[in-house]
XYZ file of C-alpha atoms in Angstrom:
622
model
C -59.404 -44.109 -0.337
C -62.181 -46.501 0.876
C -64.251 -46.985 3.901
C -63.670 -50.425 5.682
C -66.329 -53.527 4.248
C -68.541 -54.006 7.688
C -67.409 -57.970 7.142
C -65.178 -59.837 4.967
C -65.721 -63.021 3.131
C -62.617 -65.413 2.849
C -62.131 -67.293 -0.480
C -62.702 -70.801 -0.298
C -59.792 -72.048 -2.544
C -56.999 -70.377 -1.055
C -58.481 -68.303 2.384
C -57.541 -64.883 1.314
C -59.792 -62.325 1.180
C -61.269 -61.677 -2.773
C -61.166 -58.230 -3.842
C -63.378 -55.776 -2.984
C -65.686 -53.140 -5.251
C -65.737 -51.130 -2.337
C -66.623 -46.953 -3.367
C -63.417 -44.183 -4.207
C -64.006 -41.155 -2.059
C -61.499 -39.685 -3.047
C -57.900 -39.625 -3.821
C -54.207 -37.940 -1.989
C -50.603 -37.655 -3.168
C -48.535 -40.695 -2.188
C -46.236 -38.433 -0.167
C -49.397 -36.588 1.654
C -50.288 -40.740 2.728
C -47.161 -40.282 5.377
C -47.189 -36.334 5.881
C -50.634 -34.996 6.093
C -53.182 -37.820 5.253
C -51.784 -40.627 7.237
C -52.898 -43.525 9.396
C -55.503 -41.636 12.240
C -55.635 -38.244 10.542
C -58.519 -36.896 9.305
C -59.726 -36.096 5.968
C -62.384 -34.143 3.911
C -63.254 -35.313 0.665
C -66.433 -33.043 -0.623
C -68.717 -32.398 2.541
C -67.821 -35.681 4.280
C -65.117 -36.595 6.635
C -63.035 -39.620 7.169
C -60.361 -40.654 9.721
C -57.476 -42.834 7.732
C -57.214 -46.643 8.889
C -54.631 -48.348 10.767
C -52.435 -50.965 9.364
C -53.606 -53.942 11.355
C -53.699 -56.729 9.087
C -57.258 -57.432 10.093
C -58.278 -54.401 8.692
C -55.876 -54.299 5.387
C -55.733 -51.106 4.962
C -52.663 -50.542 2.814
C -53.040 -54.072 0.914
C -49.683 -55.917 0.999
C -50.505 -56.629 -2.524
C -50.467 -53.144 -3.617
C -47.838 -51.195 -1.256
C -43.919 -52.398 -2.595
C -41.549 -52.855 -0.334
C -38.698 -50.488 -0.142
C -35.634 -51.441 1.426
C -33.145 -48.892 3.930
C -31.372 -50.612 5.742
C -29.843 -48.429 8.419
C -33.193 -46.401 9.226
C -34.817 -49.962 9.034
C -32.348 -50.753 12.122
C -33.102 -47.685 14.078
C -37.152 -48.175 13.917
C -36.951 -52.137 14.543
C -38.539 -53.206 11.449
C -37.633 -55.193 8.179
C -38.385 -53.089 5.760
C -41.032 -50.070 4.455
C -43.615 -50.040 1.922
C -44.373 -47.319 -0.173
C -48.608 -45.877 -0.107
C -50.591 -47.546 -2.803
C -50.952 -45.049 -5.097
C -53.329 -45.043 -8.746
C -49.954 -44.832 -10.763
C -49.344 -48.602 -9.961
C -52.726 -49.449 -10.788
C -53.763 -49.899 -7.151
C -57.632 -51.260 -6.872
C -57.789 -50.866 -3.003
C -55.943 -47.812 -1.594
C -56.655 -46.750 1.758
C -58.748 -47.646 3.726
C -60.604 -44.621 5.703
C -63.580 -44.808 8.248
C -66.750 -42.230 9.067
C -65.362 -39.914 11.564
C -67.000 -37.995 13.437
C -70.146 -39.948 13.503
C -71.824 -37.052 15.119
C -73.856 -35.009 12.180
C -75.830 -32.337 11.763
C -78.550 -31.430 9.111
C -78.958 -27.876 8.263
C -82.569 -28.237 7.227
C -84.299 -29.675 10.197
C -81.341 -28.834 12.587
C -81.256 -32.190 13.990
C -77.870 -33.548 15.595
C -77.614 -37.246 15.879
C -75.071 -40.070 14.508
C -74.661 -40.559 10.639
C -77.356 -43.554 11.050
C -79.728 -42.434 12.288
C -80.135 -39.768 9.660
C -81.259 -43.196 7.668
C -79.387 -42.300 4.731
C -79.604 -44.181 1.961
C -76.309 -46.301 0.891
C -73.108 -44.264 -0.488
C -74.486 -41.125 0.404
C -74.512 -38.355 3.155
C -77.835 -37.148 3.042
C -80.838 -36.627 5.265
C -83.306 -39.110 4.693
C -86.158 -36.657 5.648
C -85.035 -33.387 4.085
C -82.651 -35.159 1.330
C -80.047 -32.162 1.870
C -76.422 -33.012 2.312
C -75.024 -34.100 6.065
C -72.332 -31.609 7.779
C -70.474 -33.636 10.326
C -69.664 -32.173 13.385
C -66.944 -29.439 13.206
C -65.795 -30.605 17.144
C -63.813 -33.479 18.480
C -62.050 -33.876 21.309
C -58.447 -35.556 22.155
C -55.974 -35.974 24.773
C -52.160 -35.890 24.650
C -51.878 -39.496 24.504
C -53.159 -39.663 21.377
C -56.550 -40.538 21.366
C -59.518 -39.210 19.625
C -63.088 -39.149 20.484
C -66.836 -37.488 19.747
C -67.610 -34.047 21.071
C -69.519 -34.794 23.895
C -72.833 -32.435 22.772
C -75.458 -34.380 24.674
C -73.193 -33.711 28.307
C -72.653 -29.861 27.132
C -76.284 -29.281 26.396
C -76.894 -30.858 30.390
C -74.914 -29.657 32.285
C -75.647 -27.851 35.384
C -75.689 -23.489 35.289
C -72.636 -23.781 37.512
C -70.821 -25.351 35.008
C -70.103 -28.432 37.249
C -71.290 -32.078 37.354
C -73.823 -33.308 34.298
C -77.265 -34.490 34.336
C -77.988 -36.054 31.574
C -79.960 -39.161 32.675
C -82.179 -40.907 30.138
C -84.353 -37.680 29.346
C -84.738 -39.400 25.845
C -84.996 -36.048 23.866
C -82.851 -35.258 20.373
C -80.514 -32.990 20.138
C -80.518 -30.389 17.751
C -77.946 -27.578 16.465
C -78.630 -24.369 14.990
C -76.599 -20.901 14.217
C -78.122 -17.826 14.736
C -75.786 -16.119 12.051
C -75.455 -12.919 13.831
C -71.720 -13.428 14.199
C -69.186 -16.192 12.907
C -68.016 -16.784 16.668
C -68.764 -19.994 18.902
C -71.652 -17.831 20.993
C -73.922 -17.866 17.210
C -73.979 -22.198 17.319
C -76.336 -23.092 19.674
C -77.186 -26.898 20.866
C -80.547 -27.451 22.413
C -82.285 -30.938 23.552
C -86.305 -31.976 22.908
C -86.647 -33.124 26.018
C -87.166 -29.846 27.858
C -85.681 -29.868 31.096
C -82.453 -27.958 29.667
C -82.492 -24.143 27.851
C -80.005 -24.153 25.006
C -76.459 -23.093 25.379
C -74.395 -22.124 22.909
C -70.669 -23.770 22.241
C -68.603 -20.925 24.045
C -65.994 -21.832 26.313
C -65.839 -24.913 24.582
C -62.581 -24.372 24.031
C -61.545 -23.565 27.525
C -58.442 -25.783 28.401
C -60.818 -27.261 31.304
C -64.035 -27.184 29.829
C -64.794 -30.556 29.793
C -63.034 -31.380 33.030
C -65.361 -29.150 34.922
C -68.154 -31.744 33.455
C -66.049 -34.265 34.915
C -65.205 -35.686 31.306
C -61.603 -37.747 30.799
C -60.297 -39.509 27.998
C -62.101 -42.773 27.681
C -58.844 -44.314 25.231
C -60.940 -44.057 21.912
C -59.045 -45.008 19.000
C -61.372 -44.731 15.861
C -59.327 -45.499 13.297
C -58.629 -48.844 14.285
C -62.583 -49.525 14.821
C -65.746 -47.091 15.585
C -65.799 -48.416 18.994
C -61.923 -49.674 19.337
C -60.635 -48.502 22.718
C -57.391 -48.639 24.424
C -56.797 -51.388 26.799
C -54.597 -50.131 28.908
C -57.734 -47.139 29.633
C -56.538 -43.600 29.613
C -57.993 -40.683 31.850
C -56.236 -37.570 30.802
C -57.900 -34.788 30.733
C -59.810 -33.887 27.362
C -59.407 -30.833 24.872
C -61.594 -29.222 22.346
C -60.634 -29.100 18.794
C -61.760 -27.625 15.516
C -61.699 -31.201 13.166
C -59.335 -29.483 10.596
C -57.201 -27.945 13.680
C -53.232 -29.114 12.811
C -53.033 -30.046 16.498
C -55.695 -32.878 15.823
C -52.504 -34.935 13.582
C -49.069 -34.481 13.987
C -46.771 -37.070 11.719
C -43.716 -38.428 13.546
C -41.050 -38.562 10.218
C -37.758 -39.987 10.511
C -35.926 -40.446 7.489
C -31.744 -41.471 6.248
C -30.217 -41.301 3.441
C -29.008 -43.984 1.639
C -24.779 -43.852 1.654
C -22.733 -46.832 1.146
C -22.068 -49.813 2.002
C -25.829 -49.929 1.458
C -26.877 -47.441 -1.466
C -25.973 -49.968 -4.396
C -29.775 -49.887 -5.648
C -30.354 -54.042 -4.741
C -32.492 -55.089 -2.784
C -32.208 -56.328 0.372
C -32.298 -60.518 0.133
C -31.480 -60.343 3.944
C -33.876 -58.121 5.872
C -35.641 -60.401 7.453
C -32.159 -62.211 8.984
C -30.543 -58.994 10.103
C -31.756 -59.530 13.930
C -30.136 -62.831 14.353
C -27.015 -62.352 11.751
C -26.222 -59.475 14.531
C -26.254 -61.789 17.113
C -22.940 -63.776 16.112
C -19.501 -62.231 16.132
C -17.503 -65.611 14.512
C -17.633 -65.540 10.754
C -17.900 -69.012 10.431
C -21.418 -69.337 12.591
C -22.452 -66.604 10.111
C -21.711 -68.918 6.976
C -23.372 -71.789 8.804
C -26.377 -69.615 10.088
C -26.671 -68.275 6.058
C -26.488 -71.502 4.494
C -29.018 -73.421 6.691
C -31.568 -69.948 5.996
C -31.009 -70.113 1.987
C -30.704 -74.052 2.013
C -27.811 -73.537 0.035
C -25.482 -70.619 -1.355
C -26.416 -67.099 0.395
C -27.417 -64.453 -2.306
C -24.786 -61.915 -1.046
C -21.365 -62.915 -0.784
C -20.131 -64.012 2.796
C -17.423 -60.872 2.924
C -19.896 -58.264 1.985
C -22.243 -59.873 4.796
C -19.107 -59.442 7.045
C -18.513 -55.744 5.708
C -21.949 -54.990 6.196
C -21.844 -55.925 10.013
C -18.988 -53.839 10.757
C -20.423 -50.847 8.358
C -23.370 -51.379 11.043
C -21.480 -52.123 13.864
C -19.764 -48.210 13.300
C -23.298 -46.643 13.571
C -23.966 -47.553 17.274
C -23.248 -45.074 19.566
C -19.620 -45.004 21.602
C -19.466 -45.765 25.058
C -23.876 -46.543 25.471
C -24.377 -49.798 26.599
C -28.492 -49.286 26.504
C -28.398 -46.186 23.926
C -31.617 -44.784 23.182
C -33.542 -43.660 20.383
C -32.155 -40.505 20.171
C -28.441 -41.303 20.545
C -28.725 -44.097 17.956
C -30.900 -41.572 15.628
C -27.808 -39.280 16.157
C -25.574 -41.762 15.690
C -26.699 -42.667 12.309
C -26.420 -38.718 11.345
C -22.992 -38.524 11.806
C -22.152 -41.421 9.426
C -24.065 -39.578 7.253
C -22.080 -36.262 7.741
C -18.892 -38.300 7.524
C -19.590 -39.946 3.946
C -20.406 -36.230 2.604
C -17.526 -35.247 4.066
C -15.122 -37.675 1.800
C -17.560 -38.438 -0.751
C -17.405 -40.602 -3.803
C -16.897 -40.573 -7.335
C -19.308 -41.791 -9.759
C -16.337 -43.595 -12.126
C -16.093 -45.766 -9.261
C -19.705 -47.496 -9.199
C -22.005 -48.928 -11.076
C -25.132 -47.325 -12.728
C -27.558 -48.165 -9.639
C -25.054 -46.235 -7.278
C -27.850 -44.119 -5.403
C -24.655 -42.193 -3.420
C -22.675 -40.000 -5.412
C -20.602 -36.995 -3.892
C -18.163 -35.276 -5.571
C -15.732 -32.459 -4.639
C -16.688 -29.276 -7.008
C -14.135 -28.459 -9.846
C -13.938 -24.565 -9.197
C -11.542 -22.948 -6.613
C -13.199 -23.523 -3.642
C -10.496 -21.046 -1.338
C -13.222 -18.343 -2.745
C -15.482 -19.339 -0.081
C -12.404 -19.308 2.733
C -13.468 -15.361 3.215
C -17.053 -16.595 4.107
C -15.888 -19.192 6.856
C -17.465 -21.996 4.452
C -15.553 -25.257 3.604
C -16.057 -28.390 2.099
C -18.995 -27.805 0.084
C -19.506 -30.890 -1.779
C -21.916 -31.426 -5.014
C -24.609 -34.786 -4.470
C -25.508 -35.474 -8.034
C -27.167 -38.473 -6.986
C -28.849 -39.103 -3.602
C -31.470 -41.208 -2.052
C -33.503 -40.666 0.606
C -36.296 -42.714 2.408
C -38.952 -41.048 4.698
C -40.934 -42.954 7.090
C -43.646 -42.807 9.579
C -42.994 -43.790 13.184
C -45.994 -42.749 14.427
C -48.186 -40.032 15.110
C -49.620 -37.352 17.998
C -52.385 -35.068 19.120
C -52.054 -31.897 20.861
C -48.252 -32.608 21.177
C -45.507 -31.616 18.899
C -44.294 -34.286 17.177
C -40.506 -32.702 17.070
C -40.264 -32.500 20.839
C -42.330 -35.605 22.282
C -41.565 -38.473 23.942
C -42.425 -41.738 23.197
C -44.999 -42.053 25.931
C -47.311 -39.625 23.899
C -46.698 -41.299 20.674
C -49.686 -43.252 19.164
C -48.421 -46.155 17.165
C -50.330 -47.075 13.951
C -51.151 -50.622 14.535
C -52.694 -52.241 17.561
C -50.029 -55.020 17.122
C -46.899 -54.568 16.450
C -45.327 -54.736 12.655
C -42.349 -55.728 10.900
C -43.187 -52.858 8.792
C -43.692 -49.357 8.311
C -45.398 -47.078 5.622
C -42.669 -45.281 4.066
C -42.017 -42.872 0.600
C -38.216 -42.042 -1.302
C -37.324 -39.355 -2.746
C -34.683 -39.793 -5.038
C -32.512 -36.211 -5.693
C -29.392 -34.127 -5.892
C -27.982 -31.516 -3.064
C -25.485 -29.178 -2.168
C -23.633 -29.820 0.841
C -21.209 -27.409 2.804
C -19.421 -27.339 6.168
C -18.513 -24.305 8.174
C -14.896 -23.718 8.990
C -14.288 -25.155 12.760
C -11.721 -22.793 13.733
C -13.474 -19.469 13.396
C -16.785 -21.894 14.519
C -15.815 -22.553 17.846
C -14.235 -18.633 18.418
C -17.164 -17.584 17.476
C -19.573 -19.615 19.763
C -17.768 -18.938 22.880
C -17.982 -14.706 22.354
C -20.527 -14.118 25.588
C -22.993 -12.482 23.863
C -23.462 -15.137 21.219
C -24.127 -17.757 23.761
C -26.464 -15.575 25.965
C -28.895 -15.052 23.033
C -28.809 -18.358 22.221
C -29.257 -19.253 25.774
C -32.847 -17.379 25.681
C -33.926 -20.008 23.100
C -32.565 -23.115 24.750
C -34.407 -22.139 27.965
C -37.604 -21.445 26.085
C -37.408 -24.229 24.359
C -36.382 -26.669 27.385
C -39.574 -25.059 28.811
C -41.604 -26.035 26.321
C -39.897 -29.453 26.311
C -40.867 -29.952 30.101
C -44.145 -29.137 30.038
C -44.710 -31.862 27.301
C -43.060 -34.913 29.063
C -44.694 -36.464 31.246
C -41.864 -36.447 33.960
C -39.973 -33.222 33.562
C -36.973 -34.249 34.601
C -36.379 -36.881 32.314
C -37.300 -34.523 29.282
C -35.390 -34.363 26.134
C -32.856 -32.232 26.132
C -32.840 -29.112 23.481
C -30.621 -29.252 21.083
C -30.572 -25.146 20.901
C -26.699 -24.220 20.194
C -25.541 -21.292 18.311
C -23.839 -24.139 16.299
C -27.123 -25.436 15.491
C -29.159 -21.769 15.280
C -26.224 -20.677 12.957
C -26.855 -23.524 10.613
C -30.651 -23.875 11.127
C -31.044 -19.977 9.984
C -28.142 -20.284 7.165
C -30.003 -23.134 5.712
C -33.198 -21.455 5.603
C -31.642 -17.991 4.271
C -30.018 -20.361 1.302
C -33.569 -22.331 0.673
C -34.851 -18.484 0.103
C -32.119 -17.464 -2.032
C -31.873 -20.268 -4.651
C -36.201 -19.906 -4.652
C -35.631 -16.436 -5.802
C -32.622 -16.857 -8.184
C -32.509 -20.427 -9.189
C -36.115 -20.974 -10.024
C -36.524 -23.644 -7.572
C -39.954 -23.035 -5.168
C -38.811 -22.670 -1.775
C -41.700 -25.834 -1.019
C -39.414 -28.322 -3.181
C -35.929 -27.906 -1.257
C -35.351 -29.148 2.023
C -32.899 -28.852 4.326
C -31.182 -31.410 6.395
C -28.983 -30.347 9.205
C -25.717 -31.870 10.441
C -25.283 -29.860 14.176
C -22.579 -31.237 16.686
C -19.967 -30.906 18.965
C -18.096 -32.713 15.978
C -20.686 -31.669 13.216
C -21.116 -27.937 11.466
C -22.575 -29.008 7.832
C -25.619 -28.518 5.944
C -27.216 -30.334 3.251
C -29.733 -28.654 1.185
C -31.307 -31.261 -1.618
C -34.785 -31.409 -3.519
C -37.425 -32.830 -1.712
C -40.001 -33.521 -4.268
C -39.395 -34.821 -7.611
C -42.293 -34.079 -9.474
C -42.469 -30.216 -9.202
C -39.082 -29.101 -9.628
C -37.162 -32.386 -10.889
C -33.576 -33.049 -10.249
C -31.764 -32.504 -13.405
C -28.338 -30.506 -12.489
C -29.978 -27.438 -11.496
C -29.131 -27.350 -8.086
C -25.607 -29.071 -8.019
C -24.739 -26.435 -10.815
C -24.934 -23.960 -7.317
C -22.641 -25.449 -5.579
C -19.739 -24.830 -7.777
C -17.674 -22.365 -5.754
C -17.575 -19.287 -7.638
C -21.646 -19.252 -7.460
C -21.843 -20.518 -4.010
C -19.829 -17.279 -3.235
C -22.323 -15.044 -4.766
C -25.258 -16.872 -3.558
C -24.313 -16.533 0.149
C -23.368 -12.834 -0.021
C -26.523 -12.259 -1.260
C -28.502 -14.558 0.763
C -27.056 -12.223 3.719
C -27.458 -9.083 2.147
C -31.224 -10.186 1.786
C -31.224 -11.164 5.733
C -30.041 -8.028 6.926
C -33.282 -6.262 6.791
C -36.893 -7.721 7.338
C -40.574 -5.745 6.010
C -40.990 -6.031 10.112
C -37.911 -4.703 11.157
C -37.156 -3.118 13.771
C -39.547 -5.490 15.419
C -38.648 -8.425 14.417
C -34.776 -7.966 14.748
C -35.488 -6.230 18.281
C -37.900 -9.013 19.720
C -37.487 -10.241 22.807
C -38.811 -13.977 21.559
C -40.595 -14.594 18.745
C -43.257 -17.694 17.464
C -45.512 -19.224 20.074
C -43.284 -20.551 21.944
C -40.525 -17.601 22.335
C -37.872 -20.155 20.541
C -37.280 -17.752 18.009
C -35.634 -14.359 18.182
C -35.096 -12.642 14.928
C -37.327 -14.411 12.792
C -40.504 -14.156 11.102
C -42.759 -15.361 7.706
C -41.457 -11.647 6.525
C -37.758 -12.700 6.493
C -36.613 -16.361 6.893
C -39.872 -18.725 7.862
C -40.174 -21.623 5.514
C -42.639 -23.927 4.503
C -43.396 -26.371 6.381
C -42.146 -29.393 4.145
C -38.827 -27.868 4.045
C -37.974 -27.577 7.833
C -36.686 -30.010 9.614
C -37.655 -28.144 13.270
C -41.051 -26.654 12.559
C -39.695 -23.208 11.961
C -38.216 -22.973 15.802
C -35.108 -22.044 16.845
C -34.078 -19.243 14.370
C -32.349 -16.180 14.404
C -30.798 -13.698 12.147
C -28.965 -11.880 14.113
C -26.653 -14.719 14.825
C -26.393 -14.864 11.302
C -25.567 -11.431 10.598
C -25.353 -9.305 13.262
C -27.482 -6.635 14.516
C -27.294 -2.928 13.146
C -25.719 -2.253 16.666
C -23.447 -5.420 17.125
C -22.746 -6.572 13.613
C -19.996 -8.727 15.516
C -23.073 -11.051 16.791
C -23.126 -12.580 13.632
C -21.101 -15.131 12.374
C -21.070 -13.472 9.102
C -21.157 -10.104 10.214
C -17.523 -9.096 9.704
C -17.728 -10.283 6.289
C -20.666 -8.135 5.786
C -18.878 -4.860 7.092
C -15.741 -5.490 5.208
């Protein structure tokens, strides 16, 4: 990573910009660039702190030149864009990186106590120190955001001021220095204590900072700062929500916004994609021939795909948009594209049937797979080979990214792109469906739908309160369908951690929940830690999927917090979890799809006094 030159020089020959000795401050995981480091997070590297870049080409952080491109098609289609690139990363010899910037500006020396922007310190170049007492900078631990993304300086000089009542400010041009200091008698907010030179104010300390209306009772709002794309970069379009205070390594300050597809066929054949940037208007015709004409006039000559796989790509396409939605919206097309996916690992494919760069290949297992009929499970299926591609949207603050709307999403360019930044994870997984029939019994017993009512409800609340019109919120997608699944999958992740060697961090699970839809897909996320060589297809032969599950619900039955946790009323922050906790069936956070929400055990197995509750209860008392 590298801090942004202050001005760039353009090369006289051919007007690009020449490359830059600019200093390393550090260095992330390519994956981390999209999931915990990315554009407008922030970042400590020693006892500094940086806010990532955006992607405005102005800026060039993540050089063209050193980011390839990497081509999915489908989830290409649902964001708008051409195509992805992957982070530059120090494998591929990348001279650049990323590009970060000083944020916050507001430090603090703990020498002379004095609290003033990084500047002003006059420190000299490449380093954080004082200039006076030569001791090492410690940038403010406070910033403040809103819920429409932006991010912005504590504002210490208006805290020190304001009036005893708590109300309006008064800082005026008193012309004093501010100055910060703990008294170390506790590690609370009361022992840091902000005072100004200029006299007219006694110190305060930074209690009640934190109050959800502190800084509205100063009459402070959201002035639309947006630092990573410039220290004084605002938003246009203002802002004016109301401000919060935040710890600057609080997970509420970043919040990615993933969406990711696998790769299946028509489009999984390893080649890249000669056409991405003529998808739009290829889409536009219906007549075969004005597709030939519109290809040849593009290539000046012979297309580099053959005219009939063009055709049987439109229609492969075509099948992913939503029935009956004339407008459909993110979400239905998002869903949309999940159910191709559930349908391809439904049939599968064989491997004899492709060539080498086949990234797709399903296969039915060779054991007896009526072993599982006992369980309710069907269909599980082994993906020996499997592609997946993982990109960021955008990001939040204060909001959770799995239940926001696109109002409160911060993009991560000032102008739109043709592009987004993007990783693939290339695998193997176990896939398995649950049998419909005793499914839908199941589901309609009243009990099962009244606890899974409580979540919904709790969850819809929570949903509500985050939109900013409540009645046009997203709808939750709590089912017991969807519980069932969400909790089986986790149980499983657990399982194969303890018996298959694989660390519960590098599985993830990927969940396939619908009024048509009961599957799960379980596959390895990473491919550095726990590599894909056969390990986990090898459990999803039948015989050993059997065992696995029995013993996954054996293990589920009883939590180190029981009764508590199986007897909780609601559970997590948010009450949209009943049974569940990081004692039984919590995972990390890389290998959830839903944050760890909407979980439950005993719809899984039953409680000690309805073991019927659970979908695999009766197999449990038999």
């Amino acid at each position: 990573m590298t801090p942004p030159p202050a001005r760039r020089r353009r090369n006289a020959t051919n007007g690009t910009a020449p490359a830059l000795n600019l200093p390393r401050r550090g260095s992330v995981r390519r994956a981390q660039a999209i999931s915990t480091y990315g554009v407008g997070s922030l970042i400590a590297v020693d006892h500094e702190s940086f806010i990532v870049s955006g992607l405005d080409e102005a800026d060039r952080s993540w050089s063209k030149d050193e980011s390839p491109v990497i081509h999915e098609r489908r989830l290409a289609r649902l964001l708008g864009v051409d195509c992805f690139r992957l982070p530059p990363a120090s494998e591929d010899g990348s001279q650049d990186g990323l590009r970060v910037r000083r944020f916050p500006l507001m430090h603090s020396c703990p020498e002379c106590n004095e609290l003033q922007p990084h500047r002003d310190f006059a420190p000299p170049a490449g380093r954080s120190i004082c200039g006076t007492c030569e001791v090492d900078l410690v940038p403010s631990r406070f910033v403040v955001a809103c819920e429409a993304g932006h991010l912005d300086e504590f504002p210490y000089r208006q805290w020190v001021h304001r009036s005893p009542d708590r109300g309006s400010t008064r800082v005026g041009t008193c012309g004093g220095k501010l100055r910060m200091r703990t008294t170390g008698r506790t590690s609370s907010l009361r022992s840091i204590v902000i005072s100004c030179t200029c006299g007219q104010v006694p110190e305060v300390s930074m209690e009640g900072s934190f109050r959800r209306n502190a800084l509205k009772d100063l009459g402070l709002t959201c002035r639309g700062a947006r630092p990573w794309l410039g220290t004084s970069a605002t938003d246009p379009a203002g802002c004016g929500l109301p401000l919060r205070t935040l710890q600057r390594g609080s997970s509420s300050v970043w919040q990615p916004v993933l969406k990711s597809a696998l790769s299946i066929p028509p489009w999984s054949n390893g080649r890249a994609d000669p056409l991405a940037e003529h998808w739009d208007a290829l889409r536009q015709f219906d007549n075969r021939e004005h597709i030939g004409i519109y290809l040849k006039g593009a290539f000046r000559g012979e297309c580099p795909i053959p005219l009939d796989e063009v055709m049987a790509l439109l229609d492969a396409e075509r099948e992913e948009d939503p029935e009956g939605e004339t407008a459909p919206t993110f979400d239905h097309r998002y869903r949309a594209l999940r159910n191709k996916e559930y349908e391809r690992l439904r049939s599968g494919n064989d491997e004899s049937e492709h060539t080498r760069d086949e990234q797709f290949v399903c296969e039915t297992p060779l054991g007896d797979r009526s072993v599982l009929q006992p369980l309710g499970i069907t269909g599980p299926m082994l993906v020996k080979k499997l592609r997946e591609v993982r990109a960021l949207k955008a990001f939040t603050r204060l909001v959770d990214a799995e239940s926001t709307t696109d109002a409160k999403e911060m993009p991560l360019s000032e102008r739109p792109l043709r592009w987004l930044p993007a990783i693939e994870v290339q695998g193997e997984g176990v896939f398995l469906r649950l049998d419909e029939g005793r499914l839908d019994t199941w589901e309609k017993a009243t009990a099962v739908a009244a606890r899974a009512e409580r979540m919904r409800t709790a969850h819809q609340r929570v949903l509500e309160q985050r939109a900013d019109d409540p009645s046009r919120a997203v709808p939750s997608p709590a089912t017991p369908r969807m519980v069932l699944l969400h909790t089986l999958a986790h149980v499983l992740i657990t399982e194969w951690s303890l018996e298959a060697g694989y660390p519960a961090a590098s599985l993830r699970e990927r969940l396939y929940a619908g009024d048509d839809m009961a599957g799960v897909l379980i596959y390895t996320a990473t491919t550095d830690s726990a590599g894909s060589l056969g390990g986990l297809v090898a459990q999803g032969e039948p015989e050993v999927l059997d065992r696995t599950v029995r013993s996954a619900l054996r293990r589920a039955e009883w939590c180190s917090s029981d009764p508590l946790c199986m007897e909780a009323e609601a559970a997590g922050s948010t009450g949209t979890n009943l049974a569940a906790c990081h004692a039984c069936v919590m995972l990390p956070e890389t290998s959830c799809e839903h944050n760890n929400i909407l979980l439950d055990r005993a719809l899984l197995v039953g409680t000690p006094d309805e073991p019927d509750l659970g979908f695999f209860g009766p197999v449990l008392v038999s």
